[in-house]
Structures are given as C-alpha cells and as structure tokens.
C-alpha positions as MATLAB code, in Angstrom:
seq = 'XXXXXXXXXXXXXXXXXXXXXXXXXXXXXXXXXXXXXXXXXXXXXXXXXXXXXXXXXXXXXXXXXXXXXXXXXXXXXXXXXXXXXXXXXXXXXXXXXXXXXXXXXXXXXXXXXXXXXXXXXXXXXXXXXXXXXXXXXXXXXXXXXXXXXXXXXXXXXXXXXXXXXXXXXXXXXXXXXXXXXXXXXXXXXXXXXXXXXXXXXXXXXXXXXXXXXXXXXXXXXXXXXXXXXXXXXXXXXXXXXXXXXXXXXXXXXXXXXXXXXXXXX';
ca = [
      92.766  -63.784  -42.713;
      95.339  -64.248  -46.068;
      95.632  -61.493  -47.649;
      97.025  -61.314  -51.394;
      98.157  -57.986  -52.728;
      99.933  -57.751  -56.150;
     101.594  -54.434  -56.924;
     101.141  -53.057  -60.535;
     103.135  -49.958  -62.078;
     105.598  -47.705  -60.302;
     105.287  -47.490  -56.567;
     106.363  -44.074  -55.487;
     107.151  -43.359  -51.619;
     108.826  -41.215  -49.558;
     111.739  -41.240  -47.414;
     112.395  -39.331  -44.474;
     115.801  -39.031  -42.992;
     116.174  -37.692  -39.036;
     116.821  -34.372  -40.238;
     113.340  -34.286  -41.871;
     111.855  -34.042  -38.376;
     113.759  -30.873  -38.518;
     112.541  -29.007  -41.805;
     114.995  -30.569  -43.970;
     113.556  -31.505  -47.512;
     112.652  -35.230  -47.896;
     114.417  -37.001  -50.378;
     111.899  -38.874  -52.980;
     113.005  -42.380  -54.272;
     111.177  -44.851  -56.759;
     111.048  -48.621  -57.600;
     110.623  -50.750  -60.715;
     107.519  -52.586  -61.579;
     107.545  -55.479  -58.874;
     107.378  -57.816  -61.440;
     109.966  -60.849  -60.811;
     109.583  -61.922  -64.302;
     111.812  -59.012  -65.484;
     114.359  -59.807  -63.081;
     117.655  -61.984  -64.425;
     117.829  -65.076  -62.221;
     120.324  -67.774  -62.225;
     119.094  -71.186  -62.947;
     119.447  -72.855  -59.520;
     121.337  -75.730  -60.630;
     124.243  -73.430  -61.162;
     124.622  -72.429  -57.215;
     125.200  -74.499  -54.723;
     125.551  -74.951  -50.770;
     127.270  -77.673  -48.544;
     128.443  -78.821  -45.553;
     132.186  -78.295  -44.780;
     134.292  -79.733  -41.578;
     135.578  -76.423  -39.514;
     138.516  -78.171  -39.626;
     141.241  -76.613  -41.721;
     143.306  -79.738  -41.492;
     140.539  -81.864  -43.302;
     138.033  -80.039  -45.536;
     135.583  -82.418  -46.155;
     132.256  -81.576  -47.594;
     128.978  -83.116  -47.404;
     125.022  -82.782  -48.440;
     122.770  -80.587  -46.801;
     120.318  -83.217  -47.833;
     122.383  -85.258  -45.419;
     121.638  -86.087  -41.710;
     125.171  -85.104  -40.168;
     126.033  -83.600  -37.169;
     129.757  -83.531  -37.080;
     132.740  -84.363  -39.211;
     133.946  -88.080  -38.971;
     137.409  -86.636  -38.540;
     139.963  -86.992  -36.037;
     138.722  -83.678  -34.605;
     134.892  -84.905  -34.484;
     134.684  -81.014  -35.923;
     131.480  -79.006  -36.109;
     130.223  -78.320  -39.381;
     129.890  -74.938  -41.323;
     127.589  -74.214  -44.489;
     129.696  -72.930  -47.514;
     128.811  -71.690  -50.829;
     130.881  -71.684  -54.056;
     131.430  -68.050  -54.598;
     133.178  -68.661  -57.752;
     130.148  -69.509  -59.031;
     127.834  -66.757  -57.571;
     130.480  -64.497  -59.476;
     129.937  -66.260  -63.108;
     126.358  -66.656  -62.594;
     125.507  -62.699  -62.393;
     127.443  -59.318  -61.842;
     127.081  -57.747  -58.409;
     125.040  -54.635  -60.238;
     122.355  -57.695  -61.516;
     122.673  -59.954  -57.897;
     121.679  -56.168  -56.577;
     118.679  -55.233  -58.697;
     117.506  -59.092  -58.188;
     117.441  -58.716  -54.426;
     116.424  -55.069  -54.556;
     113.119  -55.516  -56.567;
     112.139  -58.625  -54.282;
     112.569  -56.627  -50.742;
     109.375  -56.197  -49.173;
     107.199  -57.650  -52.172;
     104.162  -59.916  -51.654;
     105.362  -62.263  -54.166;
     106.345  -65.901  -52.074;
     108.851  -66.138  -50.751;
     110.942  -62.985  -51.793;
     109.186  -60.605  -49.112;
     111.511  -62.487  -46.360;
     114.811  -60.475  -45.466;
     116.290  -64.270  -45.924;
     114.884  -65.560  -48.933;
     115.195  -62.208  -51.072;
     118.859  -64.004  -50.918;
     117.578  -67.139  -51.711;
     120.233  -67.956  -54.204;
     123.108  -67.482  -51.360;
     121.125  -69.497  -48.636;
     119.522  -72.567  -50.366;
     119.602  -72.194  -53.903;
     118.598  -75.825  -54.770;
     115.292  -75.977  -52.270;
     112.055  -75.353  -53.559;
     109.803  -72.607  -53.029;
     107.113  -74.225  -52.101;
     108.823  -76.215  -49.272;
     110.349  -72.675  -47.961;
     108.978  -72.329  -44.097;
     108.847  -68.303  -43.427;
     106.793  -65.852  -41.590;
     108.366  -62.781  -43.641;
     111.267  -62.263  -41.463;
     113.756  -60.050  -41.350;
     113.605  -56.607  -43.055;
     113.318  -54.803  -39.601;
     113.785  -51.249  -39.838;
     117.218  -49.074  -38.672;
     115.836  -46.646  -35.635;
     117.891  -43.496  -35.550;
     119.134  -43.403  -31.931;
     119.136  -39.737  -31.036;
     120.205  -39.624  -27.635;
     122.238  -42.297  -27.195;
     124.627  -41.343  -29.832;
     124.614  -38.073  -28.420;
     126.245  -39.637  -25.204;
     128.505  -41.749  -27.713;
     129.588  -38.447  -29.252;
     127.930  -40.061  -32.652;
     125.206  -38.212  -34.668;
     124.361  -40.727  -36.403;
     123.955  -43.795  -34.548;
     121.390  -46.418  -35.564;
     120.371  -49.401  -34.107;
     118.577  -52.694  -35.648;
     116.313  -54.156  -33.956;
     115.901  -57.967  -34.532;
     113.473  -58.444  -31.160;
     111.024  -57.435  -33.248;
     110.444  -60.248  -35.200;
     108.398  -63.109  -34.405;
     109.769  -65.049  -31.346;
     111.360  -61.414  -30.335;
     114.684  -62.677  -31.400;
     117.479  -62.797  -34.183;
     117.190  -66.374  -34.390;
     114.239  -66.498  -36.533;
     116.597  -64.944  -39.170;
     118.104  -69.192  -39.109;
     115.329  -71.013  -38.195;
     113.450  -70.181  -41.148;
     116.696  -71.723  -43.647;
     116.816  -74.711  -40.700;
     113.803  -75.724  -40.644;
     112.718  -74.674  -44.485;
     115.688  -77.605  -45.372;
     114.380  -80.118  -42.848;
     111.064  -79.661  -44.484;
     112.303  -79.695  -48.050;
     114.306  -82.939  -46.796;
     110.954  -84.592  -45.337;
     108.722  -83.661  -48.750;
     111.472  -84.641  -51.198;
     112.275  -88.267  -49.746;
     115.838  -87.386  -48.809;
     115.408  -88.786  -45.036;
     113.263  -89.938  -42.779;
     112.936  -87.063  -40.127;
     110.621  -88.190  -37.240;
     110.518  -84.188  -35.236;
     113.547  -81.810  -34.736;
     115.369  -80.545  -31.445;
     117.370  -78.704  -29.617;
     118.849  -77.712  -26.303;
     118.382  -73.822  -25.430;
     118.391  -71.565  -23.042;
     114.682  -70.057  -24.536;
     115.919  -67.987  -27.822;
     116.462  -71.450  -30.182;
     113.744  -73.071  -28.746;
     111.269  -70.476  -29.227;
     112.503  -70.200  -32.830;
     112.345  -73.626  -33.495;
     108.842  -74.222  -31.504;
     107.470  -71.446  -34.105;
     108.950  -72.222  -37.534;
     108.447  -76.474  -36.751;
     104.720  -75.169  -36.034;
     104.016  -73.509  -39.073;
     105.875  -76.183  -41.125;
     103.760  -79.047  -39.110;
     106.556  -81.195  -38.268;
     107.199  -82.395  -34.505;
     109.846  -80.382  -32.424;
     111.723  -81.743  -29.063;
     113.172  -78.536  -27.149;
     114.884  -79.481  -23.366;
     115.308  -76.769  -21.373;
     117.643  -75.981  -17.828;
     115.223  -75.174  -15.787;
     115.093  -72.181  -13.544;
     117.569  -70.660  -15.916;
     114.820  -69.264  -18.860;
     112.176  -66.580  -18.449;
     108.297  -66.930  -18.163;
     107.881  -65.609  -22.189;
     110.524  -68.187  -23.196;
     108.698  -71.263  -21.786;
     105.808  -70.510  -22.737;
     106.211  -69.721  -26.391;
     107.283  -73.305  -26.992;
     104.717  -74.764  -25.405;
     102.098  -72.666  -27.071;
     103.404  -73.873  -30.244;
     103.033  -77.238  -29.303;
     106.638  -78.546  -29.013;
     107.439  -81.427  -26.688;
     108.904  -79.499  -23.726;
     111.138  -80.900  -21.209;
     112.201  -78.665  -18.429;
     115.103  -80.407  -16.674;
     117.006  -79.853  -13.469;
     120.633  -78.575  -15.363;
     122.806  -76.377  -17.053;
     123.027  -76.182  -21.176;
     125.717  -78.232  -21.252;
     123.473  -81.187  -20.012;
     120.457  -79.846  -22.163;
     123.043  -80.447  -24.905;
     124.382  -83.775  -23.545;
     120.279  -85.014  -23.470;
     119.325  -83.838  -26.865;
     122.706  -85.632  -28.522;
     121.057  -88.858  -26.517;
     117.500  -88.108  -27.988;
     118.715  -87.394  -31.582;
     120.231  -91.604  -31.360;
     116.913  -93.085  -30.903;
     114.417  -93.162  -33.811;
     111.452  -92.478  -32.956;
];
C-alpha cells in the first residue's frame, strides 16, 4: 500500500550517540516545520548541468538532453557531468543551500525524502519532479563500529552502509539521476529512447533492471556469464529486463552493448 504522511509543527526526537549505551546523557535536537514552502529555493533556470569531454586538451560541452556517448574529439574521450558552481554560489549562501537540504532530509514530501534529490539543484536542476524515478534512496544510517576500530586503534570508527539500499548496492545512489534523465528525456520529446543498457558484472545491472522497472521503460543488461552471483542474475530478471548471459569477460559485455546501442530498435 501508498502511504501519505504530512508532518505538521515541530518534530522533536532524540539522538543517541555510542556513549549513550553507556549512561551518558542523550543529546536532544529539533527541526523546523517540514514545510518546503518556507524554504528559499533557486529558480531552476538559474542552475545548470552538462556534459563535458574528460579531455583537458578539448573542453567541449554538450546537453544532457543529448544522446552522446563520447566526445567527437581526437581522444574519442569519455564524458563527465559538470555543474556551474559559479552559479550555485550567486544563487544562495552555503548557510541557505544548508537549511534547504536540511529541512528536505527524510521528509515525505516528493521527491526531497531521497538522499539524491534533497540535492536536486546540484544533480539535475532543470528536470521535473514529476519525471524524477526514485525509491527514496540513500540516507542510510552511519553504524558505530565498536570492535573493529578497536583493532584499528580508532574509537570512533563508523561505517556506511550503502548494501542496504534497494538492489544491495551503492549504485542505486546513480541510477536513480540515470534513469530519472532518460525518463525526463522520453516524456519531454527530447529523443526517441527505445529501452536502456548496459554491460555489468551484476551491481549496474541490478540497478538499472530496478529503477528502468519502476520508470516502465525497457532495459537490455548482457552479462559474462559464470562470472556474477545467483542474487545478481536474478534481480534483473525479476524486474523484467532483457537478460543476456554470454560466454565472456566485461570487456566483451561492453564490446556487445556498444553494438546493441547502434541499432534502433
């Protein structure tokens, strides 16, 4: 079932740090009204995001709502996602950019409850909400690890833990921006995107199998077999990607999916 909860008020909790298990006072710590509304937020035509060559030499940028794999450079360079940061500086002090993201962690209110799009403005700041593919991840807790610090010679060591988000890996943390763009792409008329892929060795692919499920848009995941566990298989397939399990390494995974990616479908 869905279930809509809207906070009213001051929401009041309590924190406990490790040495709480030992007697030590908690410390208490309060939150604003969850109300967005009150928050200052940049108009979104102020940000922006693009493509950039890796190549220092060259520098090019391009769309995100562009279809491009590489840079038509010399270099055939891989492609990085950039922000202007001159502009994330003018559009709000850090003190305001900290409040923003502060008062949307963990709220109900779409899709600000996501560890990734409480940022939204410094991941896609021109997509629109309503075209944003997320199952809430991120915000995974610290755990305090007790022991092994101790054999560290740390007392306070702490460890994140991103297996426990959806697909059990960190990747989700991407997929959701990925695929969220791909979807904002297909809605908005930008391209014609017949089903996404990928070559893995069973992390990507059961991040992409998940997010292009929930989004409803076909996904294409080749796989070496022999070289992926049980779990990994599986979770693609359960999500209804087009599997292929081939006899080779990544590279050729790779080399396949480039080939795949030529034909429209």
């Amino acid at each position: 079932c869905t279930c809509k909860m809207e906070l009213l008020g001051r929401l009041t909790w309590v924190r406990r740090s490790p040495r709480a298990r030992l007697g030590a006072p908690a410390r208490q710590f309060s939150t604003p009204r969850l109300d967005l509304a009150l928050a200052k937020t940049p108009p979104p035509a102020s940000l922006d995001a693009n493509f950039t060559c890796f190549n220092q030499n060259c520098g090019k940028t391009f769309s995100l709502g562009e279809v491009r794999y590489r840079c038509a450079c010399e270099k055939n360079a891989l492609l990085d996602v950039t922000h202007d940061y001159e502009k994330i500086k003018q559009a709000m002090s850090p003190s305001d950019w900290r409040a923003l993201f502060d008062r949307r962690a963990g709220s109900t209110l779409w899709p600000y409850g996501s560890g990734v799009w409480s940022k939204k403005e410094w991941i896609l700041p021109h997509i629109d909400n309503e075209n944003i593919v997320s199952m809430f991840e991120g915000n995974s807790n610290l755990f305090w690890a007790e022991r092994f610090g101790k054999t560290l010679g740390l007392s306070e060591l702490w460890i994140k833990q991103c297996g426990l988000s959806h697909t059990a890996s960190f990747k989700d943390l991407g997929m959701t921006v990925l695929v969220s763009q791909v979807n904002h792409m297909r809605k908005t008329g930008q391209a014609e995107i017949a089903a996404v892929g990928c070559a893995s060795t069973g992390d990507t692919s059961a991040a992409l199998a998940a997010y292009c499920a929930a989004a409803g848009i076909p996904c294409i995941v080749v796989l070496p077999r022999g070289k992926i566990t049980t779990a990994q298989l599986l979770q693609p397939i359960a999500n209804g990607a087009i599997v292929l399990n081939i006899d080779t390494d990544f590279d050729g995974c790779m080399k396949l999916i480039q080939e795949i990616v030529k034909v429209r479908i």
